[in-house]
Amino acid sequence: METLGKTIELLCKEKGISKEDVIEAVKVGIINAAKKAGYRGDLVVKIDEDGKDFGIYQRKKVVEEVTDPDHEISLEEARELFGDQVKLGDEVLIEIKTEELGRIAAKAAAQVIHDKITEAERRALFDYFRQKIGDVISGTVKEIKRNGDIVVDLGRVIGVLPKEEQIPKERYRIGDRVRAYIYDVVFDYKRYNRKKPSRIDDYPPPYVILSRTHPKLLKRLMEIEIPEVAEGLVEVKAVAREPGVRAKVAVDSKEDYIDPVGACIGVKGSRILPISRELSGEKIEIIRWSDDVAELVARALSPAKVIQAESYEDENGELRVEVVVPDDQLSLAIGKHGVNARLASKLAGQAGHVVGIDIIKESDYRKLEELEAEEEEAEE
């Protein structure tokens, strides 16, 4: 049947699903139609490789005396249909005429085929977007849920920007364009977000979970917007963010002739400012990477000046960094609401599992040195 083959090809192209999935859906639909028409037993559908022809059969065992007509056929009847070569114990396929299935059965088959193809299409979309986790995608705000979740139209699927993944000071309206990081892909959003579930199931799955706060969003934007990063000449080693407020990015160059910090900032901030605007004015500070954790922390505490920085293990064997700053630089090192120190700590944590930073004023550090010296003299 040429029309069946064409239908299968058309469904594959339109739905973006495999030929095997479509053929499997057609088989299930035809079997369902046969059952609706009253056929029972072991039903088998055969479709040729081109999908141009098909047949539906009842598989029956050849027996001497029939006790179950749905599964058995007598030797005499089997030989009438298939010839004298048939013997007891053989299994034969008895064709069911498709004209006998009827209009109601055909309608039921069509519904099953539709459902199976829809399921296969959603699975294909799920697999496709699972491969896109870690990418940046754009969409349009479609709906704002009561709990603050944003439903984003991504074209073929629905994206969800949960409240906790939104930059705090951002406000959205229907129709706004949103650029976000693909964080996850799920079939069951209620199970994914148990604390604040919303009626996302008004839309068919799968759901692409988006984030505007993830550190990797900033990294991906830099890979997209800055040529040296895109080409791999400059590497983004670590990113720490206070979404919408401030971020610190540690970068390194694979070539001595490239200044990684300057390449990322651009002339008068021409490269980093568009990314900052994309993130609602988030202030982005670029620092040069160091494999020495103490040195990295000293750089990360910029704009504060650091007199010295040393890493050490505390009594629990965990790595910490002690930083000494001038007295008038302490508040600058800590930053408003502790943001500067917190970001430096996050950045250092990516470098060497640093659990914390101890920032000490120079005057206090000198007093400690004097006390230690006095104790050593007393012991002598």
Coordinates of C-alpha atoms in Angstrom, one line a residue:
M1 CA 0.0 0.0 0.0
E2 CA 1.8 3.1 -1.3
T3 CA -0.3 5.4 0.8
L4 CA 0.9 3.8 4.1
G5 CA 4.6 4.2 3.1
K6 CA 4.0 7.9 2.2
T7 CA 2.2 8.4 5.5
I8 CA 5.0 6.9 7.5
E9 CA 7.6 9.1 5.7
L10 CA 5.5 12.2 6.2
L11 CA 5.1 11.5 10.0
C12 CA 8.9 11.0 10.3
K13 CA 9.6 14.4 8.7
E14 CA 6.8 16.3 10.5
K15 CA 7.3 14.9 14.0
G16 CA 11.1 14.4 13.9
I17 CA 10.8 10.8 15.1
S18 CA 12.4 7.6 13.8
K19 CA 10.8 5.4 11.2
E20 CA 11.0 2.5 13.7
D21 CA 8.9 4.4 16.2
V22 CA 6.2 5.3 13.6
I23 CA 6.0 1.7 12.3
E24 CA 5.7 0.4 15.9
A25 CA 2.8 2.9 16.5
V26 CA 1.1 1.7 13.3
K27 CA 1.4 -1.9 14.4
V28 CA -0.1 -1.2 17.8
G29 CA -2.9 0.7 16.1
I30 CA -3.7 -2.1 13.7
I31 CA -3.7 -4.7 16.5
N32 CA -6.1 -2.5 18.5
A33 CA -8.4 -2.2 15.5
A34 CA -8.5 -6.0 15.1
K35 CA -9.4 -6.4 18.8
K36 CA -12.2 -3.8 18.4
A37 CA -13.5 -5.9 15.5
G38 CA -13.6 -9.0 17.7
Y39 CA -10.4 -10.8 16.9
R40 CA -8.6 -12.4 19.8
G41 CA -5.5 -14.5 20.4
D42 CA -1.9 -13.8 19.3
L43 CA -2.2 -11.0 16.8
V44 CA 0.8 -10.2 14.6
V45 CA 1.3 -7.3 12.2
K46 CA 3.9 -7.4 9.5
I47 CA 5.0 -4.3 7.6
D48 CA 7.6 -4.5 4.8
E49 CA 10.8 -2.5 5.0
D50 CA 9.5 0.3 2.7
G51 CA 6.3 0.6 4.7
K52 CA 4.3 0.2 1.5
D53 CA 2.5 -3.0 2.5
F54 CA 1.2 -4.6 5.7
G55 CA -0.8 -7.5 6.9
I56 CA -2.4 -8.6 10.2
Y57 CA -2.5 -12.2 11.2
Q58 CA -3.6 -14.5 14.0
R59 CA -0.9 -16.9 15.1
K60 CA -2.3 -20.3 15.8
K61 CA -0.9 -23.7 16.7
V62 CA -1.8 -26.8 14.6
V63 CA -3.5 -29.4 16.8
E64 CA -5.5 -32.5 16.3
E65 CA -8.5 -31.3 18.3
V66 CA -9.3 -27.6 18.7
T67 CA -10.1 -26.5 22.3
D68 CA -9.2 -22.8 22.0
P69 CA -10.2 -21.4 18.6
D70 CA -8.4 -18.1 19.3
H71 CA -5.0 -19.9 19.6
E72 CA -5.5 -23.2 17.8
I73 CA -6.4 -24.6 14.3
S74 CA -7.1 -28.1 13.3
L75 CA -4.6 -30.0 11.1
E76 CA -7.3 -30.5 8.4
E77 CA -8.1 -26.8 8.2
A78 CA -4.4 -25.8 8.3
R79 CA -3.6 -28.1 5.4
E80 CA -6.5 -26.6 3.4
L81 CA -5.0 -23.2 3.8
F82 CA -1.3 -23.9 3.7
G83 CA -0.8 -27.3 2.0
D84 CA 0.1 -30.8 3.1
Q85 CA 3.5 -29.8 4.4
V86 CA 1.9 -28.6 7.6
K87 CA 2.2 -31.0 10.5
L88 CA 0.9 -31.1 14.1
G89 CA 2.7 -28.7 16.5
D90 CA 3.4 -26.1 13.7
E91 CA 2.5 -22.5 14.1
V92 CA 0.8 -20.7 11.2
L93 CA -0.2 -17.2 10.5
I94 CA -3.8 -16.7 9.3
E95 CA -4.4 -13.5 7.6
I96 CA -7.2 -11.2 8.7
K97 CA -8.8 -9.2 5.9
T98 CA -8.4 -5.5 6.6
E99 CA -11.8 -4.8 5.1
E100 CA -13.3 -6.7 8.0
L101 CA -12.0 -4.4 10.6
G102 CA -14.7 -1.9 10.1
R103 CA -15.0 1.9 10.5
I104 CA -15.2 1.9 14.3
A105 CA -12.1 -0.3 14.6
A106 CA -10.2 1.9 12.1
K107 CA -11.1 5.0 14.1
A108 CA -9.8 3.3 17.3
A109 CA -6.6 2.4 15.4
A110 CA -6.1 6.0 14.3
Q111 CA -6.4 7.2 17.9
V112 CA -3.8 4.6 19.1
I113 CA -1.5 5.5 16.3
H114 CA -1.9 9.2 17.2
D115 CA -1.2 8.6 20.9
K116 CA 1.9 6.4 20.2
I117 CA 3.3 8.9 17.7
T118 CA 2.7 11.8 20.2
E119 CA 4.5 9.8 22.9
A120 CA 7.4 9.0 20.5
E121 CA 7.6 12.7 19.5
R122 CA 7.8 13.8 23.1
R123 CA 10.5 11.3 23.8
A124 CA 12.5 12.5 20.8
L125 CA 12.2 16.1 22.0
F126 CA 13.3 15.0 25.5
D127 CA 16.4 13.3 24.0
Y128 CA 17.1 16.3 21.8
F129 CA 17.0 18.8 24.6
R130 CA 18.9 16.6 27.0
Q131 CA 21.8 16.9 24.6
K132 CA 21.4 20.7 24.8
I133 CA 21.8 20.9 28.6
G134 CA 24.6 23.5 29.2
D135 CA 23.6 25.6 26.1
V136 CA 22.0 29.1 26.1
I137 CA 18.6 29.4 24.5
S138 CA 16.2 32.2 23.7
G139 CA 12.4 32.2 24.0
T140 CA 9.3 34.4 24.7
V141 CA 7.5 34.7 28.0
K142 CA 4.1 32.9 27.5
E143 CA 2.7 32.9 31.0
I144 CA 3.6 34.0 34.5
K145 CA 2.4 31.5 37.2
R146 CA 1.1 32.5 40.6
N147 CA 4.1 31.1 42.4
G148 CA 6.4 33.2 40.2
D149 CA 7.5 30.5 37.7
I150 CA 7.8 31.8 34.1
V151 CA 6.5 29.7 31.2
V152 CA 8.7 30.4 28.2
D153 CA 7.7 29.5 24.6
L154 CA 10.8 27.8 23.0
G155 CA 9.0 26.9 19.8
R156 CA 8.8 23.1 19.8
V157 CA 8.6 22.8 23.6
I158 CA 7.8 24.8 26.7
G159 CA 10.6 26.1 28.9
V160 CA 10.1 26.8 32.6
L161 CA 12.1 29.5 34.4
P162 CA 11.5 28.7 38.1
K163 CA 11.3 31.6 40.6
E164 CA 14.5 30.6 42.3
E165 CA 16.4 30.6 39.0
Q166 CA 15.4 34.2 38.2
I167 CA 17.7 37.2 38.8
P168 CA 16.0 38.8 41.8
K169 CA 15.5 42.3 40.4
E170 CA 14.2 41.2 37.0
R171 CA 10.5 41.6 36.2
Y172 CA 8.8 40.0 33.2
R173 CA 5.8 40.6 31.0
I174 CA 4.0 38.5 28.5
G175 CA 5.9 38.7 25.2
D176 CA 9.3 39.6 26.7
R177 CA 12.3 37.8 25.2
V178 CA 14.3 35.7 27.6
R179 CA 17.8 34.3 27.2
A180 CA 18.6 31.6 29.6
Y181 CA 20.8 28.6 30.4
I182 CA 19.4 25.1 29.8
Y183 CA 19.7 23.6 33.3
D184 CA 17.6 20.4 33.0
V185 CA 14.9 18.6 31.0
V186 CA 12.1 16.8 32.8
F187 CA 8.8 15.1 32.0
D188 CA 7.2 15.7 35.5
Y189 CA 7.7 19.2 36.7
K190 CA 5.8 18.7 40.0
R191 CA 8.2 16.0 41.0
Y192 CA 11.1 18.2 39.9
N193 CA 9.9 21.2 42.0
R194 CA 8.2 19.8 45.0
K195 CA 8.6 22.9 47.2
K196 CA 6.8 25.3 44.9
P197 CA 4.8 23.2 42.3
S198 CA 2.8 25.1 39.7
R199 CA 0.3 24.1 37.0
I200 CA 2.9 23.6 34.3
D201 CA 1.1 20.4 33.3
D202 CA -1.4 22.6 31.5
Y203 CA 1.3 22.2 28.8
P204 CA 2.5 18.9 27.3
P205 CA 5.9 17.6 28.4
P206 CA 8.8 17.6 28.2
Y207 CA 9.7 20.7 30.1
V208 CA 13.0 22.5 29.6
I209 CA 14.2 23.9 32.9
L210 CA 15.9 27.3 32.5
S211 CA 18.2 29.3 34.7
R212 CA 19.3 33.0 34.7
T213 CA 21.3 32.6 37.9
H214 CA 23.6 29.7 37.1
P215 CA 27.3 30.5 37.0
K216 CA 27.6 28.7 33.7
L217 CA 25.2 31.1 32.0
L218 CA 27.9 33.8 32.4
K219 CA 30.6 31.4 31.1
R220 CA 28.5 30.4 28.1
L221 CA 27.7 34.1 27.3
M222 CA 31.4 34.8 27.3
E223 CA 32.0 31.9 25.0
I224 CA 29.4 33.3 22.6
E225 CA 30.3 37.0 22.8
I226 CA 34.1 37.0 23.1
P227 CA 36.1 35.6 20.1
E228 CA 39.2 34.6 22.0
V229 CA 37.1 32.6 24.5
A230 CA 35.0 31.1 21.6
E231 CA 38.3 30.0 19.8
G232 CA 39.8 28.6 23.0
L233 CA 42.7 31.0 23.2
V234 CA 41.3 32.4 26.5
E235 CA 39.9 29.9 29.0
V236 CA 37.3 30.7 31.6
K237 CA 38.6 28.8 34.6
A238 CA 36.1 29.7 37.3
V239 CA 32.9 31.8 37.8
A240 CA 31.3 33.1 40.9
R241 CA 28.0 35.1 40.9
E242 CA 25.7 37.0 43.1
P243 CA 23.0 37.1 40.4
G244 CA 22.1 40.6 39.2
V245 CA 24.6 42.2 41.7
R246 CA 28.2 41.2 41.0
A247 CA 30.3 38.4 39.5
K248 CA 34.0 37.5 39.4
V249 CA 35.5 35.5 36.6
A250 CA 39.0 34.0 36.6
V251 CA 40.5 33.6 33.1
D252 CA 43.7 32.3 31.7
S253 CA 45.5 32.5 28.4
K254 CA 47.0 29.6 26.4
E255 CA 49.2 32.0 24.5
D256 CA 51.7 34.3 26.1
Y257 CA 51.0 37.1 23.7
I258 CA 47.3 37.3 24.7
D259 CA 46.2 39.3 27.8
P260 CA 43.2 37.2 28.9
V261 CA 41.8 40.0 31.2
G262 CA 42.0 42.7 28.5
A263 CA 40.6 40.3 25.8
C264 CA 37.5 39.7 27.9
I265 CA 37.0 43.3 29.0
G266 CA 37.6 44.9 25.6
V267 CA 38.4 48.6 24.7
K268 CA 36.5 50.7 27.3
G269 CA 34.5 47.6 28.4
S270 CA 33.1 47.0 24.9
R271 CA 33.1 43.2 25.3
I272 CA 32.0 42.7 28.9
L273 CA 29.4 45.5 29.1
P274 CA 26.9 43.9 26.7
I275 CA 27.1 40.7 28.8
S276 CA 26.6 42.8 32.0
R277 CA 23.5 44.4 30.4
E278 CA 22.2 40.9 29.4
L279 CA 22.4 40.0 33.1
S280 CA 20.4 43.1 34.3
G281 CA 23.5 45.2 35.0
E282 CA 25.4 42.6 37.0
K283 CA 28.9 44.0 37.6
I284 CA 31.4 41.6 36.2
E285 CA 35.0 41.7 37.3
I286 CA 37.6 39.8 35.3
I287 CA 40.8 38.6 37.1
R288 CA 43.7 36.5 36.0
W289 CA 43.8 32.9 37.1
S290 CA 46.5 31.4 39.3
D291 CA 47.1 27.8 40.2
D292 CA 48.3 29.1 43.6
V293 CA 45.1 29.3 45.7
A294 CA 46.4 32.1 48.0
E295 CA 47.4 34.2 45.0
L296 CA 44.1 33.6 43.3
V297 CA 42.3 34.8 46.5
A298 CA 44.4 37.9 46.7
R299 CA 43.5 38.7 43.1
A300 CA 39.8 37.9 43.7
L301 CA 39.6 40.3 46.6
S302 CA 40.1 43.2 44.2
P303 CA 39.6 46.2 44.3
A304 CA 41.1 45.8 47.8
K305 CA 44.9 45.7 48.1
V306 CA 46.3 42.6 49.7
I307 CA 49.5 42.8 51.7
Q308 CA 49.9 39.0 51.9
A309 CA 47.9 35.8 51.5
E310 CA 48.7 32.3 52.7
S311 CA 46.9 29.0 52.5
Y312 CA 46.8 26.6 55.4
E313 CA 45.0 23.6 56.7
D314 CA 42.8 24.0 59.8
E315 CA 42.4 21.5 62.6
N316 CA 40.0 19.5 60.5
G317 CA 42.5 19.2 57.6
E318 CA 40.4 21.6 55.4
L319 CA 42.1 24.3 53.3
R320 CA 41.7 27.9 54.3
V321 CA 43.3 31.1 53.1
E322 CA 44.5 33.9 55.5
V323 CA 44.6 37.3 53.9
V324 CA 46.2 40.5 55.4
V325 CA 44.9 43.9 54.2
P326 CA 45.6 47.5 55.2
D327 CA 43.3 48.7 57.9
D328 CA 41.6 51.2 55.6
Q329 CA 41.0 48.4 53.0
L330 CA 39.1 45.9 55.3
S331 CA 35.6 47.1 54.4
L332 CA 36.6 47.2 50.7
A333 CA 37.9 43.6 50.9
I334 CA 34.7 42.4 52.6
G335 CA 32.4 44.4 50.3
K336 CA 28.9 45.6 50.8
H337 CA 26.9 42.9 52.7
G338 CA 30.1 40.7 52.4
V339 CA 29.6 40.2 48.7
N340 CA 33.3 40.7 47.7
A341 CA 34.6 38.2 50.2
R342 CA 31.9 35.7 49.5
L343 CA 32.6 35.8 45.7
A344 CA 36.3 35.4 46.4
S345 CA 35.6 32.4 48.5
K346 CA 33.4 30.8 45.9
L347 CA 36.0 31.4 43.2
A348 CA 38.7 29.9 45.5
G349 CA 36.4 26.9 46.2
Q350 CA 36.5 26.0 42.5
A351 CA 40.3 26.2 42.5
G352 CA 41.2 24.0 45.5
H353 CA 38.3 23.1 47.7
V354 CA 38.9 26.1 49.9
V355 CA 36.3 26.2 52.7
G356 CA 36.9 29.8 53.8
I357 CA 38.9 33.0 53.8
D358 CA 40.1 34.8 56.9
I359 CA 40.6 38.5 56.3
I360 CA 42.7 40.3 58.9
K361 CA 43.6 44.0 59.3
E362 CA 47.3 44.7 59.1
S363 CA 47.3 46.3 62.6
D364 CA 45.8 43.1 64.2
Y365 CA 48.2 40.9 62.2
R366 CA 51.2 42.9 63.5
K367 CA 49.9 42.6 67.1
L368 CA 49.6 38.8 66.6
E369 CA 53.1 38.7 65.3
E370 CA 54.4 40.6 68.4
L371 CA 52.5 38.3 70.8
E372 CA 54.0 35.2 69.1
A373 CA 57.5 36.8 69.2
E374 CA 57.1 37.5 73.0
E375 CA 55.8 33.9 73.6
E376 CA 58.9 32.5 71.8
E377 CA 61.2 34.7 73.8
A378 CA 59.5 33.6 77.1
E379 CA 59.9 29.9 76.1
E380 CA 63.7 30.4 75.4

